[in-house]
Coordinates of C-alpha atoms in Angstrom, one line a residue:
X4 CA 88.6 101.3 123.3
X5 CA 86.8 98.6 122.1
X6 CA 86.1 97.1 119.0
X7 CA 82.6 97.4 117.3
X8 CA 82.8 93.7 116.1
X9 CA 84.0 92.6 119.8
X10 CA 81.2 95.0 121.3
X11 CA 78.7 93.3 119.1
X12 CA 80.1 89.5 120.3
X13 CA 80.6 90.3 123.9
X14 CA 77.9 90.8 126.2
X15 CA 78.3 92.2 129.5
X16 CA 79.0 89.5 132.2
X17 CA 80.4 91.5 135.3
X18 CA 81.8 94.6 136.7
X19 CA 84.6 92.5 137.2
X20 CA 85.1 91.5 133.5
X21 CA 84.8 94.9 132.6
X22 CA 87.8 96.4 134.8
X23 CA 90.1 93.2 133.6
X24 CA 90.4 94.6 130.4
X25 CA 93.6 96.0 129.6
X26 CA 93.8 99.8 127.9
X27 CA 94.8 99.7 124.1
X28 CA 98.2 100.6 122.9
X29 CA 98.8 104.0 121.8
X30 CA 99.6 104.8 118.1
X31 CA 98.8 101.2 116.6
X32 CA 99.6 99.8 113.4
X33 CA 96.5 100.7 110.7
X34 CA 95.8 98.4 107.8
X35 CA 96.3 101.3 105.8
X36 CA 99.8 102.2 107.0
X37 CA 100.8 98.7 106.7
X38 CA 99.9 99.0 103.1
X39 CA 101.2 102.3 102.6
X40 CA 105.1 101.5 104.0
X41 CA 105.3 97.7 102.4
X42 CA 104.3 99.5 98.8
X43 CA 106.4 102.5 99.1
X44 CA 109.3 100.6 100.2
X45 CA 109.2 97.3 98.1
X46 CA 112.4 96.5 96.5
X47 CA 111.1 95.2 93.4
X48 CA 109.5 98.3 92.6
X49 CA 112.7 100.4 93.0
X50 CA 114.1 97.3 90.7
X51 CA 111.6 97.7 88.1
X52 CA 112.3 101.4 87.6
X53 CA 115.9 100.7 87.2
X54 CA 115.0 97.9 84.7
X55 CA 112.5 100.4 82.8
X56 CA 114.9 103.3 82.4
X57 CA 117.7 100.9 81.1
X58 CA 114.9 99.9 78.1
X59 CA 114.6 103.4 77.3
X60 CA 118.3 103.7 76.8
X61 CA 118.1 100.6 75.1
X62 CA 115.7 101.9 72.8
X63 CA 117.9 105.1 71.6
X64 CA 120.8 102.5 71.7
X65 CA 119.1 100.3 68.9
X66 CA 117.9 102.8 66.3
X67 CA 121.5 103.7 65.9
X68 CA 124.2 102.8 63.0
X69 CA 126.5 100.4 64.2
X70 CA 129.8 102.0 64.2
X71 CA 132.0 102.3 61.4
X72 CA 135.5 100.5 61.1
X73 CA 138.4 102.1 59.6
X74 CA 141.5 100.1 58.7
X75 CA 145.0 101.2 58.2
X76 CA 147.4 98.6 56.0
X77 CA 150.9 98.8 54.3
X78 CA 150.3 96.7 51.0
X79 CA 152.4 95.3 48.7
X80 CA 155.8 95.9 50.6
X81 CA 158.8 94.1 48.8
X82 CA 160.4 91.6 50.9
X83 CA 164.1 91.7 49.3
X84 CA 164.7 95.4 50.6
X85 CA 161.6 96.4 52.6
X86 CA 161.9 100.0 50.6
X87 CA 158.5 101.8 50.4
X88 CA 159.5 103.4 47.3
X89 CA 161.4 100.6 45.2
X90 CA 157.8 98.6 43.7
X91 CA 155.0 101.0 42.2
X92 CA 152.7 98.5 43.5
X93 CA 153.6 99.4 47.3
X94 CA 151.6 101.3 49.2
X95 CA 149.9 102.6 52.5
X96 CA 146.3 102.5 52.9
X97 CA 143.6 104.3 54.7
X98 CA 140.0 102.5 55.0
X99 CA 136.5 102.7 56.3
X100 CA 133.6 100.8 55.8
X101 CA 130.0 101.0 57.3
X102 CA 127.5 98.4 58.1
X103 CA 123.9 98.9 57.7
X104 CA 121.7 96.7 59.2
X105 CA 118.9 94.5 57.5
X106 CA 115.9 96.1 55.9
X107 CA 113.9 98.2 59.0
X108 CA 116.0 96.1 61.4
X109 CA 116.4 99.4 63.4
X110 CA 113.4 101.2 64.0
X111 CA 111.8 97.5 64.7
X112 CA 114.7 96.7 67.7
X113 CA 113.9 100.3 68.8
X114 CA 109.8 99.4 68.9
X115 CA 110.9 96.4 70.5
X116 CA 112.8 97.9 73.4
X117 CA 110.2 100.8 73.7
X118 CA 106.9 98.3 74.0
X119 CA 109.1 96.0 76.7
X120 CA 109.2 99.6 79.0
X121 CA 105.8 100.2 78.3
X122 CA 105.0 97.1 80.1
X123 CA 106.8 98.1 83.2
X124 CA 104.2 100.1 84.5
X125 CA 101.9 97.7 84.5
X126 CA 104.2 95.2 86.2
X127 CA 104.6 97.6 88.9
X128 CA 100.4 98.0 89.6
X129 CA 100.4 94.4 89.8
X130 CA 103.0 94.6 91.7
X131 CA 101.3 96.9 94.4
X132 CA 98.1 95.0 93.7
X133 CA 99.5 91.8 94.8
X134 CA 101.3 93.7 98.2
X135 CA 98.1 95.2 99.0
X136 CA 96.4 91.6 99.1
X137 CA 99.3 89.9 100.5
X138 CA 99.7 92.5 103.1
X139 CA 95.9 93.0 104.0
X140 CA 95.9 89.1 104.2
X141 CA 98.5 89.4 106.9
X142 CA 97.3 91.9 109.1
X143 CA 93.6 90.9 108.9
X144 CA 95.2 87.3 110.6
X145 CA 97.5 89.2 113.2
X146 CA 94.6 91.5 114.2
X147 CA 92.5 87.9 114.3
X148 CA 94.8 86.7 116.7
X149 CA 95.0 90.2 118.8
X150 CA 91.2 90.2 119.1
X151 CA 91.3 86.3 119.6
X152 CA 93.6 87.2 122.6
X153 CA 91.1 89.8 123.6
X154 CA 88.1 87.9 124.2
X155 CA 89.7 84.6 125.5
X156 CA 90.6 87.3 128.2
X157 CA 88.0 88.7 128.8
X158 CA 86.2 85.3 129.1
X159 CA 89.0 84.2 131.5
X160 CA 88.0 86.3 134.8
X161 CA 84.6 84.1 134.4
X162 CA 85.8 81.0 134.4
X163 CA 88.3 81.7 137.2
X164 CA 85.3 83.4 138.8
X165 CA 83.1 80.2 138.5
X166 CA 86.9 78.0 139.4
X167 CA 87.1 80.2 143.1
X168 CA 83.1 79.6 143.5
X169 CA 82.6 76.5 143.5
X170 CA 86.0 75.5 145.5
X171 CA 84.4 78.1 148.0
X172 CA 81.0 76.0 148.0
X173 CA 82.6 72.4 148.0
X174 CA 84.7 73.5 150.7
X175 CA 81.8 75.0 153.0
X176 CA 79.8 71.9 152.1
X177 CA 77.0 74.3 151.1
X178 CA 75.0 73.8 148.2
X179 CA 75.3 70.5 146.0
X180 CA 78.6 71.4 144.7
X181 CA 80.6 68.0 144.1
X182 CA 84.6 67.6 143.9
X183 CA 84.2 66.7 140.3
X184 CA 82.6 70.0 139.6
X185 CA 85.4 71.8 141.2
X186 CA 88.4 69.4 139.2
X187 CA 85.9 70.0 135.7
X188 CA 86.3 74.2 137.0
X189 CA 89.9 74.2 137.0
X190 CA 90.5 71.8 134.4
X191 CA 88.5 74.2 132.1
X192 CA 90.7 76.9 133.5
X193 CA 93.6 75.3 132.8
X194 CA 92.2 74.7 129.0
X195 CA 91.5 78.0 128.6
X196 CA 94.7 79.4 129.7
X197 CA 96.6 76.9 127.3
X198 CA 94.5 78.5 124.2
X199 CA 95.5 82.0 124.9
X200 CA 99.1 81.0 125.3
X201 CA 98.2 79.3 121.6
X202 CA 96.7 82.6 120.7
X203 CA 99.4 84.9 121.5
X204 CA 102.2 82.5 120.2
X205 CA 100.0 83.3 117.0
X206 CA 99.7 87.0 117.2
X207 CA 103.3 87.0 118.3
X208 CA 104.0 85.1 114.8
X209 CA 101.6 87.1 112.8
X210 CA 102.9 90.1 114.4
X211 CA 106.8 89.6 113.3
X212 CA 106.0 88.3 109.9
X213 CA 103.8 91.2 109.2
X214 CA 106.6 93.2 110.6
X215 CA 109.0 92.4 107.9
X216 CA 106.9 93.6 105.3
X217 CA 106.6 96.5 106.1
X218 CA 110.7 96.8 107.3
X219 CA 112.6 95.1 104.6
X220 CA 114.0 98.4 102.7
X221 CA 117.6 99.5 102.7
X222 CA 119.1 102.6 104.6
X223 CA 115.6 103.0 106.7
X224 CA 112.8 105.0 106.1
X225 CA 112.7 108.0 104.4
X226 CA 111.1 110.2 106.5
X227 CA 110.4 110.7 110.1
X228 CA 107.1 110.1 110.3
X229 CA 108.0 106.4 108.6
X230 CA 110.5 106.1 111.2
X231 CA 108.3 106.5 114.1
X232 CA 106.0 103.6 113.1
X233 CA 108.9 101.2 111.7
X234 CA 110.5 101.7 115.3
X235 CA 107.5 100.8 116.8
X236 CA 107.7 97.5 114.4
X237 CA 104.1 95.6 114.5
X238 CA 103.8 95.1 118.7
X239 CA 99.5 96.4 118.1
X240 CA 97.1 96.8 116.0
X241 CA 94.0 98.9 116.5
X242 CA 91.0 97.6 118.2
X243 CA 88.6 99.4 116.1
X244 CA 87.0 97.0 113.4
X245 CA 89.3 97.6 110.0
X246 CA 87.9 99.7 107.5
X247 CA 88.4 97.5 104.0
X248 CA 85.0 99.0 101.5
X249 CA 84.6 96.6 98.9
X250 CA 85.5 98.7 95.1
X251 CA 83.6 96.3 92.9
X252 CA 79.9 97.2 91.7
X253 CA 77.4 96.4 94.4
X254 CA 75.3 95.0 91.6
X255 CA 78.1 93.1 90.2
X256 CA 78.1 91.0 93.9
X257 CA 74.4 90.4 94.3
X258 CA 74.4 88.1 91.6
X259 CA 74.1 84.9 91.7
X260 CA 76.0 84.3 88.3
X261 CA 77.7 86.8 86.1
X262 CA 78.0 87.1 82.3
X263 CA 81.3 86.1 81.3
X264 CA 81.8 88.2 78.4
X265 CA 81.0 91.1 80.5
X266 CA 83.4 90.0 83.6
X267 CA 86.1 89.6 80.3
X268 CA 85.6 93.5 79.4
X269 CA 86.4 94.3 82.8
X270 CA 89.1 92.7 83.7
X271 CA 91.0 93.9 80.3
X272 CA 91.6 96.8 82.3
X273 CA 93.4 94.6 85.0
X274 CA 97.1 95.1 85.5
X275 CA 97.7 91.5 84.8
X276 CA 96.1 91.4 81.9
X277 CA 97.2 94.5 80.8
X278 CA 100.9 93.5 80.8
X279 CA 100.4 90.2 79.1
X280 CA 98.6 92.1 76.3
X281 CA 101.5 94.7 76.0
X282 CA 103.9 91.2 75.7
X283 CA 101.6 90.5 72.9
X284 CA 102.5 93.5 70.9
X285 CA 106.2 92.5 71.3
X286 CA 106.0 89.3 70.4
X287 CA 104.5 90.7 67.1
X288 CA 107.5 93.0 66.7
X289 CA 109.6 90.0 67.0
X290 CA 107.9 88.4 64.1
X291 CA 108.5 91.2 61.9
X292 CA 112.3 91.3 63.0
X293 CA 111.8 87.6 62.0
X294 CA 111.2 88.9 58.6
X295 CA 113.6 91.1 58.0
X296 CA 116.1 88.6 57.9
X297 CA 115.2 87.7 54.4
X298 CA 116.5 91.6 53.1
X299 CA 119.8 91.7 52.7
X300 CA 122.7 93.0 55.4
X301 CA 125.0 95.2 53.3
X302 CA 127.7 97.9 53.6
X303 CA 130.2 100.5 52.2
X304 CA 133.6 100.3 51.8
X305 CA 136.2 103.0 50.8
X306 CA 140.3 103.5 50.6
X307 CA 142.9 105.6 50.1
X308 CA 145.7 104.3 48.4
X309 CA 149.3 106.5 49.0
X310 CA 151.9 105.5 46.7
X311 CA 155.6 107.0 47.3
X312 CA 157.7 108.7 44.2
X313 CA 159.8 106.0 42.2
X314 CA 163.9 105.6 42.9
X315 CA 164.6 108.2 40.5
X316 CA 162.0 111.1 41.7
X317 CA 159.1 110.6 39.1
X318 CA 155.8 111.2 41.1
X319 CA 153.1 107.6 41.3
X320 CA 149.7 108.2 41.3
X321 CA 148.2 107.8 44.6
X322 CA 145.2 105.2 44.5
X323 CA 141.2 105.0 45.4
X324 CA 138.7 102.6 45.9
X325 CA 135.3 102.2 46.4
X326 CA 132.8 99.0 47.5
X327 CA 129.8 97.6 48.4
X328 CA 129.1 94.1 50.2
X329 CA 125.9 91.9 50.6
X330 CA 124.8 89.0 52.2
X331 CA 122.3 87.0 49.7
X332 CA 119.9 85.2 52.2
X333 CA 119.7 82.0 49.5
X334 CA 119.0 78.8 52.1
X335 CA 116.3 80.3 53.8
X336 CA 114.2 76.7 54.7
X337 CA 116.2 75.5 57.9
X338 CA 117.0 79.3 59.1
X339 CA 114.7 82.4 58.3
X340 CA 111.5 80.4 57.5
X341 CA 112.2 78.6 60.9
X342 CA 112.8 81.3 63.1
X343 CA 109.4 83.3 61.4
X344 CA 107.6 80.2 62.5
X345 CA 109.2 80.2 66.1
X346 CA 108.2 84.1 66.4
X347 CA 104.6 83.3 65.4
X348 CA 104.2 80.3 67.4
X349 CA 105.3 82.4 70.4
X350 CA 102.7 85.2 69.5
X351 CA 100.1 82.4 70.1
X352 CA 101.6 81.0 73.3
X353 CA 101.1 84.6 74.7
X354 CA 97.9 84.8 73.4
X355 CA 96.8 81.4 75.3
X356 CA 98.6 82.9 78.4
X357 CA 96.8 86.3 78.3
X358 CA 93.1 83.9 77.9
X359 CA 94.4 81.3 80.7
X360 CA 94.9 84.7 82.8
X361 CA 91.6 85.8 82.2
X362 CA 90.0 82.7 82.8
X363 CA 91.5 82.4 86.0
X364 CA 90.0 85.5 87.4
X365 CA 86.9 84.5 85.8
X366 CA 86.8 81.8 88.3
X367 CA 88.6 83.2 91.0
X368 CA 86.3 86.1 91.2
X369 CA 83.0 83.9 91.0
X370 CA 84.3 82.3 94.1
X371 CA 85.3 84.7 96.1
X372 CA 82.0 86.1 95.5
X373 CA 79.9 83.5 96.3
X374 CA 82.0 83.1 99.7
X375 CA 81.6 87.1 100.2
X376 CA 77.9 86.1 99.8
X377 CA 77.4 83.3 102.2
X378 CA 79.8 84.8 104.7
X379 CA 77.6 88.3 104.8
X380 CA 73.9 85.5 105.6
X381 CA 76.7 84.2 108.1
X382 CA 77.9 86.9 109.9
X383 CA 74.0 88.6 110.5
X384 CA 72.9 84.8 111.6
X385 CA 75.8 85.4 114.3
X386 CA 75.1 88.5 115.2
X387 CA 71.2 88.7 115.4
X388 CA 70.5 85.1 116.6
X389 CA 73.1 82.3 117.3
X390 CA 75.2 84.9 119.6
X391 CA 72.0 86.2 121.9
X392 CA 70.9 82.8 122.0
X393 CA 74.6 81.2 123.2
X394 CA 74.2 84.3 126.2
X395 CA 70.7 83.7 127.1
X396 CA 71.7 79.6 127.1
X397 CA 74.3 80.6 129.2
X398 CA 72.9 82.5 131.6
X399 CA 70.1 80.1 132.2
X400 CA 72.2 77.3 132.7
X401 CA 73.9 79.6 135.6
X402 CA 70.6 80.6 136.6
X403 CA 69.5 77.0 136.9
X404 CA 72.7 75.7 138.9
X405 CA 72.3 78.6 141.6
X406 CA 69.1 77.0 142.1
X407 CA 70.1 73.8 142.5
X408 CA 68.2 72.8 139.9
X409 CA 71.0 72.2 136.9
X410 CA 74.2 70.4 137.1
X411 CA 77.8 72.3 136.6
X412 CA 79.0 70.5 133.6
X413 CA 76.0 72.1 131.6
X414 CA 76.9 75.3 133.2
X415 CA 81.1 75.0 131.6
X416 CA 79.5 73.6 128.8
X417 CA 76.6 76.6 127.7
X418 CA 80.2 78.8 128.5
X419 CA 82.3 77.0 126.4
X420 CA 80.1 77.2 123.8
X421 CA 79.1 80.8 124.1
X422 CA 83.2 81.8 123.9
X423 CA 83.4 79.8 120.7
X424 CA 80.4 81.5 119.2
X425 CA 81.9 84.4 120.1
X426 CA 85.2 83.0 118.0
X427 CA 83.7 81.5 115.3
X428 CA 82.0 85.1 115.3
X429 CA 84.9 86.7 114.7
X430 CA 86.7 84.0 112.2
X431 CA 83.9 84.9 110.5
X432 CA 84.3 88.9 110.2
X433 CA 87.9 88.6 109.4
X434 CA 87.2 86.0 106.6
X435 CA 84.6 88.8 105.4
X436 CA 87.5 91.0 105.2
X437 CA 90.1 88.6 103.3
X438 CA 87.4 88.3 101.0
X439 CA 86.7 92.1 100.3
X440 CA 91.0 91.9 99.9
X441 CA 90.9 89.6 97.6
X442 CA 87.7 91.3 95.3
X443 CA 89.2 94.3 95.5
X444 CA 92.4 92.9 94.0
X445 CA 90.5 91.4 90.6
X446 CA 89.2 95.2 90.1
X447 CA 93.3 96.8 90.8
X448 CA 93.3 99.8 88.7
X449 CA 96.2 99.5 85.6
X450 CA 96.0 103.1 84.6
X451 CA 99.3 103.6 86.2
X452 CA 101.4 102.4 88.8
X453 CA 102.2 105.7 91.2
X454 CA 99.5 104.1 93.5
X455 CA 100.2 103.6 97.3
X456 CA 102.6 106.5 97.9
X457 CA 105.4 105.3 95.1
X458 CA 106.4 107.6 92.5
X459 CA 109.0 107.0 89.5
X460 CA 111.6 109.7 90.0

């Protein structure tokens, strides 16, 4: 089967042509599938699960007392005899003492570790949004090259067709075929068989690093359907034209220029952004942990005092005690005031970040969209006007040389040109579909991040 875009670029030359083209694989590689396996088997997202679940524990771990300390002592033993019962002063003790931390130092460590897993989610739709891209980026070039390969082939049988003609007129001295037009026939042939080598050294590239994106998970797939297309690896793709819609507003991409403050209110919602504003909120739980280091730190302390009978029988009273200790924060300049100022210095720097974020998709986006633009007037002056007119020049110059009336090298020359329209063509469809990857990635959903077959079990 043929592509649409390649049906659109190729016009038909010759039975001959025709018939050289081989069938397509079965079961190819989809863009889709592609994106699918690399998301549901990326390693970081199994890593990022691992990493929120241990914040959670972290969480409950934090709000909790630390643990008390109990301390057992023999006190006041006399050193002449070592007798428990010869000093009334001797005796063995039994302690414990708890620590509580400072002011709401607790339930603030607790928010803490709770807003860092909170972020996690959104780490993990950038994450998929950024695999999605990466991954459409990939196979868009690999199925470049395939199709590259496709028409370079299909274009070959003419120029080896033109090659065995004009040896076949040279050597029958028919005609005003010259030995320079049959060296310039197979000197183009040989070209042309040196870029398709090119070509599928590419695709062969394109194909194996595709292929590890979508096979770098340990143990092997995990079902058999996932199997069957890892074992194939990435050996084809599918000749039909890839299916990438573009997700942003059509209105949004017909202008010119956008309003910035609008473009800001929409991206908010952006993974990217979305996780740098949740890093926000816990920088600003550091700064009030920051704060609570001018309460005090203090704890309980209690002891049981057991006192033996005296020498001659007469009962001692056993003893008990009772505490409390603080820490007075006093010299506060060069250590609490400091590290307040360090915590609200880094709420800021986050701040800039989260800004310099948006900014960057401010511009990237405006870009991409002017080049989604300008490729779209591109692509329909191809297809309506420069490719017809490369086939029509083509065919008269052939027309022209049968009847003796035009010379060879214009003939190679209208070909040549016609198969790199027919390239440039297709640079230029592929390039339209980078671009929809890459405008599709600055409008990544961050509701959650169970996207592209990946769940959090």
């Amino acid at each position: 089967m043929i592509s649409p875009f390649l049906k659109s670029v190729l016009v038909p030359f010759s039975l001959g042509a025709i018939l050289f083209s081989p069938p397509a694989p079965a079961d190819p590689l989809s863009l889709q599938q592609a994106i699918n396996l690399a998301q549901r088997y990326d390693p970081w997202l199994q890593g990022s699960l691992h990493d929120q679940r241990s914040m959670e524990d972290m969480s409950v771990a934090s709000g909790a007392l630390p643990d008390p300390k109990v301390s057992l002592a023999f006190a006041n033993l006399p050193t002449n005899t070592w007798d428990f019962d010869q000093e009334p002063m001797t005796q063995f003790k039994v302690g414990v003492s708890q620590m509580f931390p400072r002011g709401d130092q607790r339930g603030l460590q607790q928010k803490k570790m709770q807003l860092m897993s909170q972020r996690m989610p959104f780490e993990r739709a950038e994450r998929l949004a950024q695999i999605r891209l990466q991954v459409s980026t990939m196979w868009l070039d690999a199925w470049q090259a395939q199709q590259s390969v496709e028409l370079i082939k299909r274009n070959y049988y003419l120029f080896e067709q033109m090659s065995e003609i004009t040896q076949s007129s040279y050597a029958s001295a028919m005609g005003h075929t010259r030995q320079q037009d049959v060296i310039r026939a197979q000197l183009e042939l040989t070209r042309l068989e040196d870029r398709l080598v090119s070509l599928e050294q590419q695709r062969d590239s394109n194909f194996a690093a595709l292929g590890q994106w979508i096979a770098q998970f340990e143990g092997g797939p995990t079902s058999e359907e996932d199997a069957l297309i890892v074992q194939r690896s990435v050996t084809s793709l599918p000749t039909e034209d890839p299916e990438l819609a573009v997700i942003a507003p059509a209105w949004l991409l017909q202008e010119q220029k956008s309003d910035w403050q609008q473009l800001s209110q929409i991206f908010m919602a952006h993974p990217s952004v979305r996780m740098l504003e949740q890093k926000i909120y816990v920088s600003r739980t550091e700064v009030d942990l920051a704060q609570q280091k001018y309460s005090p730190e203090w704890g309980v302390n209690a002891s049981y005092g057991y006192r033996d009978d005296d020498p001659v029988g007469s009962e001692r009273a056993d003893f008990f005690s009772v505490g409390v200790t603080l820490d007075v924060p006093l010299f506060t300049a060069n250590r609490q005031d400091r590290e307040v100022s360090a915590a609200v210095s880094k709420v800021e720097s986050v701040k800039t970040e989260k800004w310099l974020r948006l900014k960057s998709m401010l511009s990237g986006f405006e870009s991409m969209r002017a080049q989604w633009q300008r490729l779209n007037q591109r692509h329909e002056l191809y297809r309506t006007t420069l490719l017809p007119q490369a086939h029509e020049q083509a065919e008269a110059s052939l027309t022209a040389y049968t009847n003796e009336s035009g010379e060879f090298s214009e003939v190679m020359r209208a070909r040549i040109a016609e198969l790199n329209a027919q390239i440039d063509a297709l640079n230029i469809f592929v390039q339209q579909k980078k671009v929809t990857a890459h405008l599709n990635y600055y409008f990544a959903s961050a509701d959650h991040a169970q996207q592209g077959g990946y769940h959090h079990e």
